[in-house]
PDB file of C-alpha atoms and ligand atoms in Angstrom:
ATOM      1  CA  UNK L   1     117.312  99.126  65.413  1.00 43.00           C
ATOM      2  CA  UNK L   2     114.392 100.179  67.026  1.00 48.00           C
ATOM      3  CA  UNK L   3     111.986  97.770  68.120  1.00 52.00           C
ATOM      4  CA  UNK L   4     108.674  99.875  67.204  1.00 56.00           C
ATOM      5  CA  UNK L   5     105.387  97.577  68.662  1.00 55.00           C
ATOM      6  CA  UNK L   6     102.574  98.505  66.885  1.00 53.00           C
ATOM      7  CA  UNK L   7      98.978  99.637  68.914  1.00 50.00           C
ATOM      8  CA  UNK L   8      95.719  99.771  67.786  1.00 51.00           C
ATOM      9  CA  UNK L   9      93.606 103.044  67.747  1.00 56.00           C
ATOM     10  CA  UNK L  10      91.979 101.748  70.971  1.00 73.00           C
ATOM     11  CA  UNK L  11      94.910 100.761  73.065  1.00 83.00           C
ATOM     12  CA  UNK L  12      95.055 101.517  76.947  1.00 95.00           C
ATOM     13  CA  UNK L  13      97.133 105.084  78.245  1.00 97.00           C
ATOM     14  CA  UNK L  14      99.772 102.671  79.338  1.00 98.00           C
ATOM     15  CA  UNK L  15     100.002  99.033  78.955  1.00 98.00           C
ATOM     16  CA  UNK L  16     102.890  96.983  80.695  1.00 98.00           C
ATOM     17  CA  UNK L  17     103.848  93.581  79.544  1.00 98.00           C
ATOM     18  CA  UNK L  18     105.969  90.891  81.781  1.00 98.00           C
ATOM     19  CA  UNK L  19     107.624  93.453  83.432  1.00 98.00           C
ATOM     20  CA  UNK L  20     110.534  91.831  85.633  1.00 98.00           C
ATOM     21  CA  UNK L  21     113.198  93.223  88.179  1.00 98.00           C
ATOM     22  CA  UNK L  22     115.205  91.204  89.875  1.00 97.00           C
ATOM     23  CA  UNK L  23     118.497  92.036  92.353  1.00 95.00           C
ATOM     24  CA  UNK L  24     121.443  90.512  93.520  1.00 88.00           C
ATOM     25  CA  UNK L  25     121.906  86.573  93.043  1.00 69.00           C
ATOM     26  CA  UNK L  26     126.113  86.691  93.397  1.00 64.00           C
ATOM     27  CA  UNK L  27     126.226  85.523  97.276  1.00 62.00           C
ATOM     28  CA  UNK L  28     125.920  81.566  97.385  1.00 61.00           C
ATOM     29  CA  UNK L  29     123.581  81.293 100.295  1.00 63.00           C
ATOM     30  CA  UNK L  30     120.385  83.073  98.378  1.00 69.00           C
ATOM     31  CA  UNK L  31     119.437  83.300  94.342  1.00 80.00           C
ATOM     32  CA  UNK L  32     118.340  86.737  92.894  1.00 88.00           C
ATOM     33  CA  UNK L  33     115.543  88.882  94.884  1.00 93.00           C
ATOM     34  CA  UNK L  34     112.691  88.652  91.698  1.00 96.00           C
ATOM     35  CA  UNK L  35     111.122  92.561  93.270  1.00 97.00           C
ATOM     36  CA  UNK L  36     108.973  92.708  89.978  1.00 98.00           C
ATOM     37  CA  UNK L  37     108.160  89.381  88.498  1.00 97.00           C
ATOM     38  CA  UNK L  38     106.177  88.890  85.358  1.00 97.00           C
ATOM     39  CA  UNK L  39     103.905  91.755  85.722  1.00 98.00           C
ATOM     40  CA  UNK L  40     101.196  93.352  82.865  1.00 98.00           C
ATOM     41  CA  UNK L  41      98.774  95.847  83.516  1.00 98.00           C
ATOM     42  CA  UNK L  42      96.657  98.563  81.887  1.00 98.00           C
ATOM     43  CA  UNK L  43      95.620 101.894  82.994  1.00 98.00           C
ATOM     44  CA  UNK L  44      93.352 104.186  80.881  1.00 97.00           C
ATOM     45  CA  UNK L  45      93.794 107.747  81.059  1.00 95.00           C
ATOM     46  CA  UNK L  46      91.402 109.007  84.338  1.00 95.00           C
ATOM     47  CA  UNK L  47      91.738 105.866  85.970  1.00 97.00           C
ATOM     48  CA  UNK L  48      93.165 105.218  89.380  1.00 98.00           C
ATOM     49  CA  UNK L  49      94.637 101.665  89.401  1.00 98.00           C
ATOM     50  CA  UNK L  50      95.670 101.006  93.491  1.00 98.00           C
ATOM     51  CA  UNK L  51      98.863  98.389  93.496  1.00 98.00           C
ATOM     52  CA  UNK L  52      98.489  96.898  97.191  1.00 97.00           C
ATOM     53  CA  UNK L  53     100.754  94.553  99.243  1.00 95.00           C
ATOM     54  CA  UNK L  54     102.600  94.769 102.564  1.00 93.00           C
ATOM     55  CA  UNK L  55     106.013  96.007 102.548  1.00 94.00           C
ATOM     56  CA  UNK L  56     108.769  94.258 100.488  1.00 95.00           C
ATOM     57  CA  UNK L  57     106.229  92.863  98.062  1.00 96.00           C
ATOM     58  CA  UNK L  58     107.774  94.786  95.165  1.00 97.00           C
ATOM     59  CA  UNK L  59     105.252  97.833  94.979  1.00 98.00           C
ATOM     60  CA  UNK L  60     108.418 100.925  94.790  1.00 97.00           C
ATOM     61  CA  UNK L  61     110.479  98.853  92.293  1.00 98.00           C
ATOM     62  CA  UNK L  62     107.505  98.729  90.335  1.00 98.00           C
ATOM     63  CA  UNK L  63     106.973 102.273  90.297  1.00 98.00           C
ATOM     64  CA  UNK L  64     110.687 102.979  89.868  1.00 97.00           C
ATOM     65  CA  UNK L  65     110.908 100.147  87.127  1.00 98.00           C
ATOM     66  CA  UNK L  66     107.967 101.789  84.714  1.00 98.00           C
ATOM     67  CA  UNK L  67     110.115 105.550  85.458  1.00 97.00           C
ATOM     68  CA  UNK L  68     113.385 103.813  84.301  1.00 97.00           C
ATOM     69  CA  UNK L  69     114.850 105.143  88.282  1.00 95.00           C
ATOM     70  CA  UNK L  70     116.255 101.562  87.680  1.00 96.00           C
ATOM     71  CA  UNK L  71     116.373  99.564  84.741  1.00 97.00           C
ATOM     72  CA  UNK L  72     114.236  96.304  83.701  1.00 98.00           C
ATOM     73  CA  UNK L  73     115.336  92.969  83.312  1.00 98.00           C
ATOM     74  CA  UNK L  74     112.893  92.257  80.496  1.00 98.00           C
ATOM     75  CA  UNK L  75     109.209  93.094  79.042  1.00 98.00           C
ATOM     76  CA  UNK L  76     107.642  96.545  78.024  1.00 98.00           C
ATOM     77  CA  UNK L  77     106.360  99.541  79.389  1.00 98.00           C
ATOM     78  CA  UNK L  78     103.668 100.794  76.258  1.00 98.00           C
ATOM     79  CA  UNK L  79     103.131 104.844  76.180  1.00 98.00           C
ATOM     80  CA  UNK L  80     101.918 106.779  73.289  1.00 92.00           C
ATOM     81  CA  UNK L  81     103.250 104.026  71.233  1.00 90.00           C
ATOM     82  CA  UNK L  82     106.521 103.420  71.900  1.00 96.00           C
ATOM     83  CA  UNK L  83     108.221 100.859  74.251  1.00 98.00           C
ATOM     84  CA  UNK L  84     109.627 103.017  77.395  1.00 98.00           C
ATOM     85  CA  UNK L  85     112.310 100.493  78.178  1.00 98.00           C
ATOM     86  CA  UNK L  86     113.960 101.000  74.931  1.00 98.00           C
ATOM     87  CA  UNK L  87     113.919 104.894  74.590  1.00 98.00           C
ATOM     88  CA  UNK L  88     116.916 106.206  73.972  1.00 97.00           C
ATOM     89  CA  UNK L  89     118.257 108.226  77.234  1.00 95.00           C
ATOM     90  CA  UNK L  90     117.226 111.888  75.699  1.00 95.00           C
ATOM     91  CA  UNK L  91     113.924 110.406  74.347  1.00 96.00           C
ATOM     92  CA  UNK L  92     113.103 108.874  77.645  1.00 96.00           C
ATOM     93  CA  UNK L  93     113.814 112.177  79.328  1.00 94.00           C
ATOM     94  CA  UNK L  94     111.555 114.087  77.042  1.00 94.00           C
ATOM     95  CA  UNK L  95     108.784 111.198  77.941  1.00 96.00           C
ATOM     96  CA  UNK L  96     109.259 111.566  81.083  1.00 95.00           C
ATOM     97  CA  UNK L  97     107.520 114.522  81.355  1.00 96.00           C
ATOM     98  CA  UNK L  98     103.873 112.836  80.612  1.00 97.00           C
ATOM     99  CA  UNK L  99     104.831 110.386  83.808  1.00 98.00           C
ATOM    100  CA  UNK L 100     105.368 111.835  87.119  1.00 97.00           C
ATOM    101  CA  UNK L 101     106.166 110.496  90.520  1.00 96.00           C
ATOM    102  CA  UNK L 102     105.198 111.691  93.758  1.00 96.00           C
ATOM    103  CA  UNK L 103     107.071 109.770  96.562  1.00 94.00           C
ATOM    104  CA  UNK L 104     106.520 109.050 100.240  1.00 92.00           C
ATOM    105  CA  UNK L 105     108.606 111.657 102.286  1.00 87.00           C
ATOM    106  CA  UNK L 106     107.715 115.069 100.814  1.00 80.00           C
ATOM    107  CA  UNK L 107     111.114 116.441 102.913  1.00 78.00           C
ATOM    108  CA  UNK L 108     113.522 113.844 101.387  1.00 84.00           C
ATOM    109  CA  UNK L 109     111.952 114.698  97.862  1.00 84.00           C
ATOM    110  CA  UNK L 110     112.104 118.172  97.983  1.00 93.00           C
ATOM    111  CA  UNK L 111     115.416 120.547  98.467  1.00 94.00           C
ATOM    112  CA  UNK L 112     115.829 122.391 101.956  1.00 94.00           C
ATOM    113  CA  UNK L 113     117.196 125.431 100.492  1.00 96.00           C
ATOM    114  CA  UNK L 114     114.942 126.022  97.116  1.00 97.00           C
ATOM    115  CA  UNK L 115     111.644 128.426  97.846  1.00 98.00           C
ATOM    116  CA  UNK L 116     108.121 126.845  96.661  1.00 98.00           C
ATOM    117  CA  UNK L 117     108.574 128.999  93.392  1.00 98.00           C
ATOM    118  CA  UNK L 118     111.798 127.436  92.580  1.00 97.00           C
ATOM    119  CA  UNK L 119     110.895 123.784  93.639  1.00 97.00           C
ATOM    120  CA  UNK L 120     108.285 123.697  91.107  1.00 97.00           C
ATOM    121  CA  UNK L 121     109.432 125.456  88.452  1.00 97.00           C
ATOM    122  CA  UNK L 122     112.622 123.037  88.993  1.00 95.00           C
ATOM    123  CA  UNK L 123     110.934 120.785  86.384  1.00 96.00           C
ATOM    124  CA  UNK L 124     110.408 123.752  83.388  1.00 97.00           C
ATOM    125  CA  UNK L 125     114.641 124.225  83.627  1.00 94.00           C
ATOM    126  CA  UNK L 126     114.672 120.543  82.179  1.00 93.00           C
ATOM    127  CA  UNK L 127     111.699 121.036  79.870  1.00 95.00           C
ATOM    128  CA  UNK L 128     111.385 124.499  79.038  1.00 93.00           C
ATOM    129  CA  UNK L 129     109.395 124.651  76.646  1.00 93.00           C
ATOM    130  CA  UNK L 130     105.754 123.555  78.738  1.00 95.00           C
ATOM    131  CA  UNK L 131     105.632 126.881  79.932  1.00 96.00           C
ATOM    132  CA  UNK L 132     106.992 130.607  78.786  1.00 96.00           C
ATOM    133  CA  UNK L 133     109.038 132.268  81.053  1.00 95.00           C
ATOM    134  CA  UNK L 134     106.460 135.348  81.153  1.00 96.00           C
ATOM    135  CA  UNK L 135     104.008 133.037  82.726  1.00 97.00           C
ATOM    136  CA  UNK L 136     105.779 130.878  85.224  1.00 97.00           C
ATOM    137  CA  UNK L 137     104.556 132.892  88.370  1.00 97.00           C
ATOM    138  CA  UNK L 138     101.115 132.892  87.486  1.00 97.00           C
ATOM    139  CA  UNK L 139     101.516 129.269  86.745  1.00 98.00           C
ATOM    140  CA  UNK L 140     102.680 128.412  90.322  1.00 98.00           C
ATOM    141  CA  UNK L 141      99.772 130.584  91.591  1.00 97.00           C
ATOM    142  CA  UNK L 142      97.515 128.337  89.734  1.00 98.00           C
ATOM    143  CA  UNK L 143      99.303 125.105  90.956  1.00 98.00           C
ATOM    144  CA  UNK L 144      99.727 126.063  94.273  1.00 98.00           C
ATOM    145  CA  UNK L 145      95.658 127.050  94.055  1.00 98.00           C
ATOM    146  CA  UNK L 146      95.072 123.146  92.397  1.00 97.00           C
ATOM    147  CA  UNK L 147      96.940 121.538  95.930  1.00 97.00           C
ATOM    148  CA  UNK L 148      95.332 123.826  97.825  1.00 96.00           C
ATOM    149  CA  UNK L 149      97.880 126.433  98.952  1.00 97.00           C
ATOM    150  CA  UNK L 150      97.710 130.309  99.497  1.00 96.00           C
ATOM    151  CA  UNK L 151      99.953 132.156  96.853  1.00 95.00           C
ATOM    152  CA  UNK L 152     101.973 133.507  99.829  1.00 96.00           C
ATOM    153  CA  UNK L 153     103.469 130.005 100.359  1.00 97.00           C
ATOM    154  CA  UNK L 154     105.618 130.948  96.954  1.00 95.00           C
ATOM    155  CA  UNK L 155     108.190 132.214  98.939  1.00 97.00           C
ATOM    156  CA  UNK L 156     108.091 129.608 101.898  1.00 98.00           C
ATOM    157  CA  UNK L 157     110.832 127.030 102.146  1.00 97.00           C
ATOM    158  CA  UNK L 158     109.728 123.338 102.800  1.00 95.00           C
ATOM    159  CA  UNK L 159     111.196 123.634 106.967  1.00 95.00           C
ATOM    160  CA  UNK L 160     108.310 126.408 106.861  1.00 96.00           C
ATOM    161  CA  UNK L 161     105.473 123.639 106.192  1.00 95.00           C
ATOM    162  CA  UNK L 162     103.521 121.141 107.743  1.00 93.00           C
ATOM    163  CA  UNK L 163     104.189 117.444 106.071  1.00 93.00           C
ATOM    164  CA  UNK L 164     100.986 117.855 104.674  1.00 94.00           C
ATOM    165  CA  UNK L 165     101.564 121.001 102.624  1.00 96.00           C
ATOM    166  CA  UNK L 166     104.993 119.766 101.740  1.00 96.00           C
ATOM    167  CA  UNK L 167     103.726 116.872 100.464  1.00 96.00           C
ATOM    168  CA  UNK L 168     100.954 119.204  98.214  1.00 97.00           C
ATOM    169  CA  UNK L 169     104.127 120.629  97.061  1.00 97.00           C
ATOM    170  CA  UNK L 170     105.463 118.248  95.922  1.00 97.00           C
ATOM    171  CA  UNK L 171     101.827 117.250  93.662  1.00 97.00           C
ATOM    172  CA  UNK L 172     102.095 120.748  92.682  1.00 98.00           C
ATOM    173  CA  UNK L 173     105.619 120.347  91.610  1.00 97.00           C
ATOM    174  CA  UNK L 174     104.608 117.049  89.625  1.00 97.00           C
ATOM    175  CA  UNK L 175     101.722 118.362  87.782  1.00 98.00           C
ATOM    176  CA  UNK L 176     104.070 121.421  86.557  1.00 98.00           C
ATOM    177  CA  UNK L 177     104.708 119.380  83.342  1.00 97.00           C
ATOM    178  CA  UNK L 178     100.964 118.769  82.531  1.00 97.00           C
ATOM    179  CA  UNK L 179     101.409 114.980  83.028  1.00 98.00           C
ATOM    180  CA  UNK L 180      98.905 112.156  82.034  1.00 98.00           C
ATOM    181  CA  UNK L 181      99.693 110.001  84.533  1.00 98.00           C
ATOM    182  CA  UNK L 182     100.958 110.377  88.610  1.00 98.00           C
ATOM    183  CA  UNK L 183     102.412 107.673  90.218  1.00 98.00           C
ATOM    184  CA  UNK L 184     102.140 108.038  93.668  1.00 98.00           C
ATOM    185  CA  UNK L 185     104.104 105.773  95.820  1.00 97.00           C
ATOM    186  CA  UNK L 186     102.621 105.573  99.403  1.00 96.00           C
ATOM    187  CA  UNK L 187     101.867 109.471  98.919  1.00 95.00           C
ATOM    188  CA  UNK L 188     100.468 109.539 102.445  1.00 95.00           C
ATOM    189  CA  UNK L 189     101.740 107.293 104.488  1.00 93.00           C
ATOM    190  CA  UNK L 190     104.065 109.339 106.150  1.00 91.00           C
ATOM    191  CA  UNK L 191     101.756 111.913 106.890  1.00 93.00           C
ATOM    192  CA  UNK L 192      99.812 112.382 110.526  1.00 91.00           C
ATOM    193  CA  UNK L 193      96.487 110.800 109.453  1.00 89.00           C
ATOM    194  CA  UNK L 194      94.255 114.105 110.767  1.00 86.00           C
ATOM    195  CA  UNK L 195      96.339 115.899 107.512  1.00 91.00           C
ATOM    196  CA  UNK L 196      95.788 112.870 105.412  1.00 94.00           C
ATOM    197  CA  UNK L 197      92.782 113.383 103.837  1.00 93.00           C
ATOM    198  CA  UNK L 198      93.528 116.679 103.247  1.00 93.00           C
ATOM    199  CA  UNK L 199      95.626 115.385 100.490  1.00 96.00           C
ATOM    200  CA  UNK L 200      93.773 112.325  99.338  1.00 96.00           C
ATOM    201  CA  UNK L 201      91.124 115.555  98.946  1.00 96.00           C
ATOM    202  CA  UNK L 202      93.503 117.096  96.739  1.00 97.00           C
ATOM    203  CA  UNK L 203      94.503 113.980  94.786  1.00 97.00           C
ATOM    204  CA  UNK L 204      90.870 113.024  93.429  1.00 96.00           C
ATOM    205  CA  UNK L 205      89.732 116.732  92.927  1.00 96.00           C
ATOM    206  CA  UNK L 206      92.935 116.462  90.741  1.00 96.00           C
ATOM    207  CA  UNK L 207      92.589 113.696  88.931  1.00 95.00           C
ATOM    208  CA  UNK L 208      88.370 114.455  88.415  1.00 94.00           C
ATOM    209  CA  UNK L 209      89.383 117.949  87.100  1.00 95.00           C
ATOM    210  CA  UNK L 210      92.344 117.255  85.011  1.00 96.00           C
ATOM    211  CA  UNK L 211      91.546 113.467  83.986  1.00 95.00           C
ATOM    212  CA  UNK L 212      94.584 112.194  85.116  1.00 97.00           C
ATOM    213  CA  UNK L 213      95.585 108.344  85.282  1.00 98.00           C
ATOM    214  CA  UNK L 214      97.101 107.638  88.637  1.00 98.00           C
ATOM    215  CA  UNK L 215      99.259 104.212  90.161  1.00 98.00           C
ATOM    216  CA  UNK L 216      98.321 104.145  93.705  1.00 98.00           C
ATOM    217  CA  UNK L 217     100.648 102.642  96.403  1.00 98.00           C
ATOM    218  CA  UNK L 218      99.272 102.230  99.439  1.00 96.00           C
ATOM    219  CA  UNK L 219      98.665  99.709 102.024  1.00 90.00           C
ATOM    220  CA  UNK L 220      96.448 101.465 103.484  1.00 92.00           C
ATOM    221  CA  UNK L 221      93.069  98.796 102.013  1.00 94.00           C
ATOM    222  CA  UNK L 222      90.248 101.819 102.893  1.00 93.00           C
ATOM    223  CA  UNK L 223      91.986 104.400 101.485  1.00 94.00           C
ATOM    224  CA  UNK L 224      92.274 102.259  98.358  1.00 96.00           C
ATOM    225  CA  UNK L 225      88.766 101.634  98.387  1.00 96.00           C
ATOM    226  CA  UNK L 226      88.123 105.270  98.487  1.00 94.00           C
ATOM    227  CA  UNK L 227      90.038 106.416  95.892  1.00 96.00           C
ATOM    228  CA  UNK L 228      90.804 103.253  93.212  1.00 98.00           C
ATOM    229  CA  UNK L 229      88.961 101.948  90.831  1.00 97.00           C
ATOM    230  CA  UNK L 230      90.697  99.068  90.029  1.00 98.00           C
ATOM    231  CA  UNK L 231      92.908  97.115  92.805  1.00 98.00           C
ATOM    232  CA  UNK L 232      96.438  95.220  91.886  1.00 98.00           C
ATOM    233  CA  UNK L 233      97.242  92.654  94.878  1.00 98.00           C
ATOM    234  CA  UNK L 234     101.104  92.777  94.895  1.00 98.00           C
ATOM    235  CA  UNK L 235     102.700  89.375  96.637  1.00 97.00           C
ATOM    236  CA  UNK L 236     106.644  88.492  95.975  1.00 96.00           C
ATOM    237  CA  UNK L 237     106.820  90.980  92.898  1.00 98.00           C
ATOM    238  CA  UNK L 238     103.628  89.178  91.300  1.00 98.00           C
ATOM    239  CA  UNK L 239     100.176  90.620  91.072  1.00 98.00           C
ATOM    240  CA  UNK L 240      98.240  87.665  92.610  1.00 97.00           C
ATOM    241  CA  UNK L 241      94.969  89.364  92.121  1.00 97.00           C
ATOM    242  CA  UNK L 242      93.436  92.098  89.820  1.00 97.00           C
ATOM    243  CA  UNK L 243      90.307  93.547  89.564  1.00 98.00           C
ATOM    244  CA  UNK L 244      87.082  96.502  90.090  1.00 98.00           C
ATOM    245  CA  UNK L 245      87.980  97.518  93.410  1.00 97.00           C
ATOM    246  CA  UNK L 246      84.519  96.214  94.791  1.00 97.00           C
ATOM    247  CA  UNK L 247      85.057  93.018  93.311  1.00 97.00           C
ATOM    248  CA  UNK L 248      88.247  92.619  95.196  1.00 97.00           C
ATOM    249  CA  UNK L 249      86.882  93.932  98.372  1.00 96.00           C
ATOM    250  CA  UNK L 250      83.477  92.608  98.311  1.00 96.00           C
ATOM    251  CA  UNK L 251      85.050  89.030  96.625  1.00 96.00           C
ATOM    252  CA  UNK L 252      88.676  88.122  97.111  1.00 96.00           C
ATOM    253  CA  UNK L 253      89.682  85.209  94.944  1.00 95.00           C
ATOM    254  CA  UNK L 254      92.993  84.676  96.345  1.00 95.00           C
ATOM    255  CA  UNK L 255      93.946  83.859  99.304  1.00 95.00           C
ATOM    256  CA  UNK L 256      96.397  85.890 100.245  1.00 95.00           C
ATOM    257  CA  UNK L 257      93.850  89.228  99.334  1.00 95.00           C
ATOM    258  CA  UNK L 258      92.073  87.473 101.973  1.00 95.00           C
ATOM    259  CA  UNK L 259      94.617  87.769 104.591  1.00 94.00           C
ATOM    260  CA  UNK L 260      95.024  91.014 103.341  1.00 92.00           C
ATOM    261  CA  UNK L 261      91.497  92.033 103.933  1.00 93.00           C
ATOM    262  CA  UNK L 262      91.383  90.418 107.031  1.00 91.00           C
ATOM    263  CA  UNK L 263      94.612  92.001 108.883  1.00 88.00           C
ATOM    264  CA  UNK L 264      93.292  95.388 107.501  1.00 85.00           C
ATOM    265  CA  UNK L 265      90.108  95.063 109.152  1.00 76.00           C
ATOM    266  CA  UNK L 266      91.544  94.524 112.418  1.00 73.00           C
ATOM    267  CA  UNK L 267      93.774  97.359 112.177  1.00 64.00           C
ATOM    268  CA  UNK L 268      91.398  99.642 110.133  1.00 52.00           C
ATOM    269  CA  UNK L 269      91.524 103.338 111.062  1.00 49.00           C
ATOM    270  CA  UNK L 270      89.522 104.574 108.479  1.00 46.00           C
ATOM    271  CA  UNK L 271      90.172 107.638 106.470  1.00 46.00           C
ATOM    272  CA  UNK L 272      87.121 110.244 105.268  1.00 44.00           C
ATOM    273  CA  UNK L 273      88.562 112.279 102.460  1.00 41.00           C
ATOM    274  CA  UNK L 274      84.837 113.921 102.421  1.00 40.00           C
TER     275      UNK L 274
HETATM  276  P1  ADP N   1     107.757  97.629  98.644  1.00 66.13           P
HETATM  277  O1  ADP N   1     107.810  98.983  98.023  1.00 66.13           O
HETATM  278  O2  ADP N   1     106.547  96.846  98.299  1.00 66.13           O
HETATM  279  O3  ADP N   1     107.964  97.688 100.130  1.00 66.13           O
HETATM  280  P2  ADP N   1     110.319  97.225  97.353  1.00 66.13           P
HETATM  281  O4  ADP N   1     110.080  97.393  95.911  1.00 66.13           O
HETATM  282  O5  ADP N   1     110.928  98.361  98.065  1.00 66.13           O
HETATM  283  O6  ADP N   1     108.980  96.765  98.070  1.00 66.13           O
HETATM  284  O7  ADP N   1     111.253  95.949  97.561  1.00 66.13           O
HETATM  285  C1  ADP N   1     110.979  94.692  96.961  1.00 66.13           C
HETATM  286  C2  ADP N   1     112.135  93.753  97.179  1.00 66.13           C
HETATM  287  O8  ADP N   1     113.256  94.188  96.405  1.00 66.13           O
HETATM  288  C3  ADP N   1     112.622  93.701  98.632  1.00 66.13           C
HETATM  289  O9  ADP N   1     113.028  92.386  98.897  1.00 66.13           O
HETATM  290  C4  ADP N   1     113.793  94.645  98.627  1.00 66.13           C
HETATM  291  O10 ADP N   1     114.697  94.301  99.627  1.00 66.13           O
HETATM  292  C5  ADP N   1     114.371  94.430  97.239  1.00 66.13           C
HETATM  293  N1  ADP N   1     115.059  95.626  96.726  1.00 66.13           N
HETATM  294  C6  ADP N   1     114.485  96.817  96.429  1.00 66.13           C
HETATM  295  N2  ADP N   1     115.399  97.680  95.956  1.00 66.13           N
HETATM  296  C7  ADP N   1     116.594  97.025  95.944  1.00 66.13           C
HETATM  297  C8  ADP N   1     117.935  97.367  95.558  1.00 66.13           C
HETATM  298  N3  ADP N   1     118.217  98.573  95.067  1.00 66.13           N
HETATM  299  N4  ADP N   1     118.891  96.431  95.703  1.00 66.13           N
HETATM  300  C9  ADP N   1     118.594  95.203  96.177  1.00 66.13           C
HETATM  301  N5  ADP N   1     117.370  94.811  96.556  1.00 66.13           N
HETATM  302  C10 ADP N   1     116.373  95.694  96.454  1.00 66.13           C
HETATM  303 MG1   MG N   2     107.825 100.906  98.913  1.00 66.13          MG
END
């Protein structure tokens, strides 16, 4: 049986409901790691919802947990009516496509030995039908123009990059499927911070042109006041505080957005995307 929720006309892009993820719990000494604990959101499609929280606070299970990379405990994951969590493997797969993930380390994520042509037309061998074969290499011109890159990089392999480029790649490579929504897990935080906002460049000229919804990880607080316009505070897999991103900066509620606020401050590098 399949547990069909209904939506109204009006519902969000993506709506999550008590989303939980826990690990582990066997040894004696320590219960179950809760990484996602009782967590609903919405995001509307165009909107760029920033999940913040220092590390270990649940932020990549989250991301993986809404992709199916690991499987909920309980709750629901609402797209285009249906309940991700209980897709059927093919169905999930074909879903998928309309949610994309763009991870940290552009070099783990993308394969040493596969040209720029081949890493993102990687994604049409699984879906083939997005794009005819006749017009896959002006396709990758186009993406490759979208991040930002000449068409000679086509040939390039990713040890003939900078991080930067790989990691524009790799944005090329997850917009090949026409997705409505990017989740972007900490998408520059392994990048030099002179190529940084390079990319955060390319992100919202993306997501302005193509009206995508994006999940921003990041603890990086200016960035995310740049680029979000709503704000998630992430503590021991809960959301302790959501809201407008100036809200949340200009008028934390909780306290531990406080502390948040505050450590950033005194650490703040700043990053101009303009
Ligand atoms: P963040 O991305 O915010 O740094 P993570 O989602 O990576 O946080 O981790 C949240 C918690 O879940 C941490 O305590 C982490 O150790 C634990 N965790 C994450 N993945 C696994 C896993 N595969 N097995 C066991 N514990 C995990
Ligand atoms: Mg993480």
């Amino acid at each position: 049986m399949n547990n069909h929720i209904k939506i109204a006309a009006t519902s969000p892009l993506l709506e999550v409901r008590n989303l939980r993820k826990s690990f582990g719990g066997r040894r004696r000494d320590s219960g179950p790691i809760v990484a996602v604990d009782d967590i609903s959101f919405t995001l509307e499609p165009g909107e760029c919802l920033a999940v913040v929280g220092e590390s270990g606070s649940g932020k990549s299970t989250l991301a993986r947990t809404l992709l199916r990379l690991v499987e909920a405990d309980s709750g629901a994951v609402l797209y285009g009516g249906r309940d991700l969590l209980t897709l059927s493997h093919a169905d999930m797969q074909r879903q998928r496509r309309f949610l994309q993930m763009v991870f940290q380390d552009p070099y783990a994520s993308l394969h040493p030995r596969r040209t720029v042509a081949e890493l993102i037309s990687e994604p049409w061998e699984i879906h083939p039908g997005v794009v005819a074969k006749a017009e896959r290499k002006d396709r990758i011109e186009a993406l490759l123009a979208e991040v930002n890159l000449p068409k000679h990089f086509y040939s390039y392999y990713p040890n003939q990059m900078s991080g930067g480029q790989r990691q524009r790649v790799a944005i090329a490579r997850a917009l090949a499927l026409e997705p409505k929504i990017l989740i972007l897990d900490e998408p520059v935080s392994a990048l030099d911070v002179s190529v940084q906002a390079q990319v955060i460049k390319v992100l919202m000229a993306l997501q302005e042109r193509r009206g995508l919804a994006y999940i921003f990880i990041s603890h990086d607080l200016p960035l995310v006041r740049l680029v979000a316009h709503k704000i998630a505070v992430m503590h021991r897999g809960s959301f302790v505080e959501t809201g407008p991103t100036e809200t949340v900066f200009e008028n934390p509620t909780h306290e531990y957005t406080r502390s948040l606020l505050a450590s950033s401050l005194s650490t703040s590098k700043g990053v101009d995307a303009h």
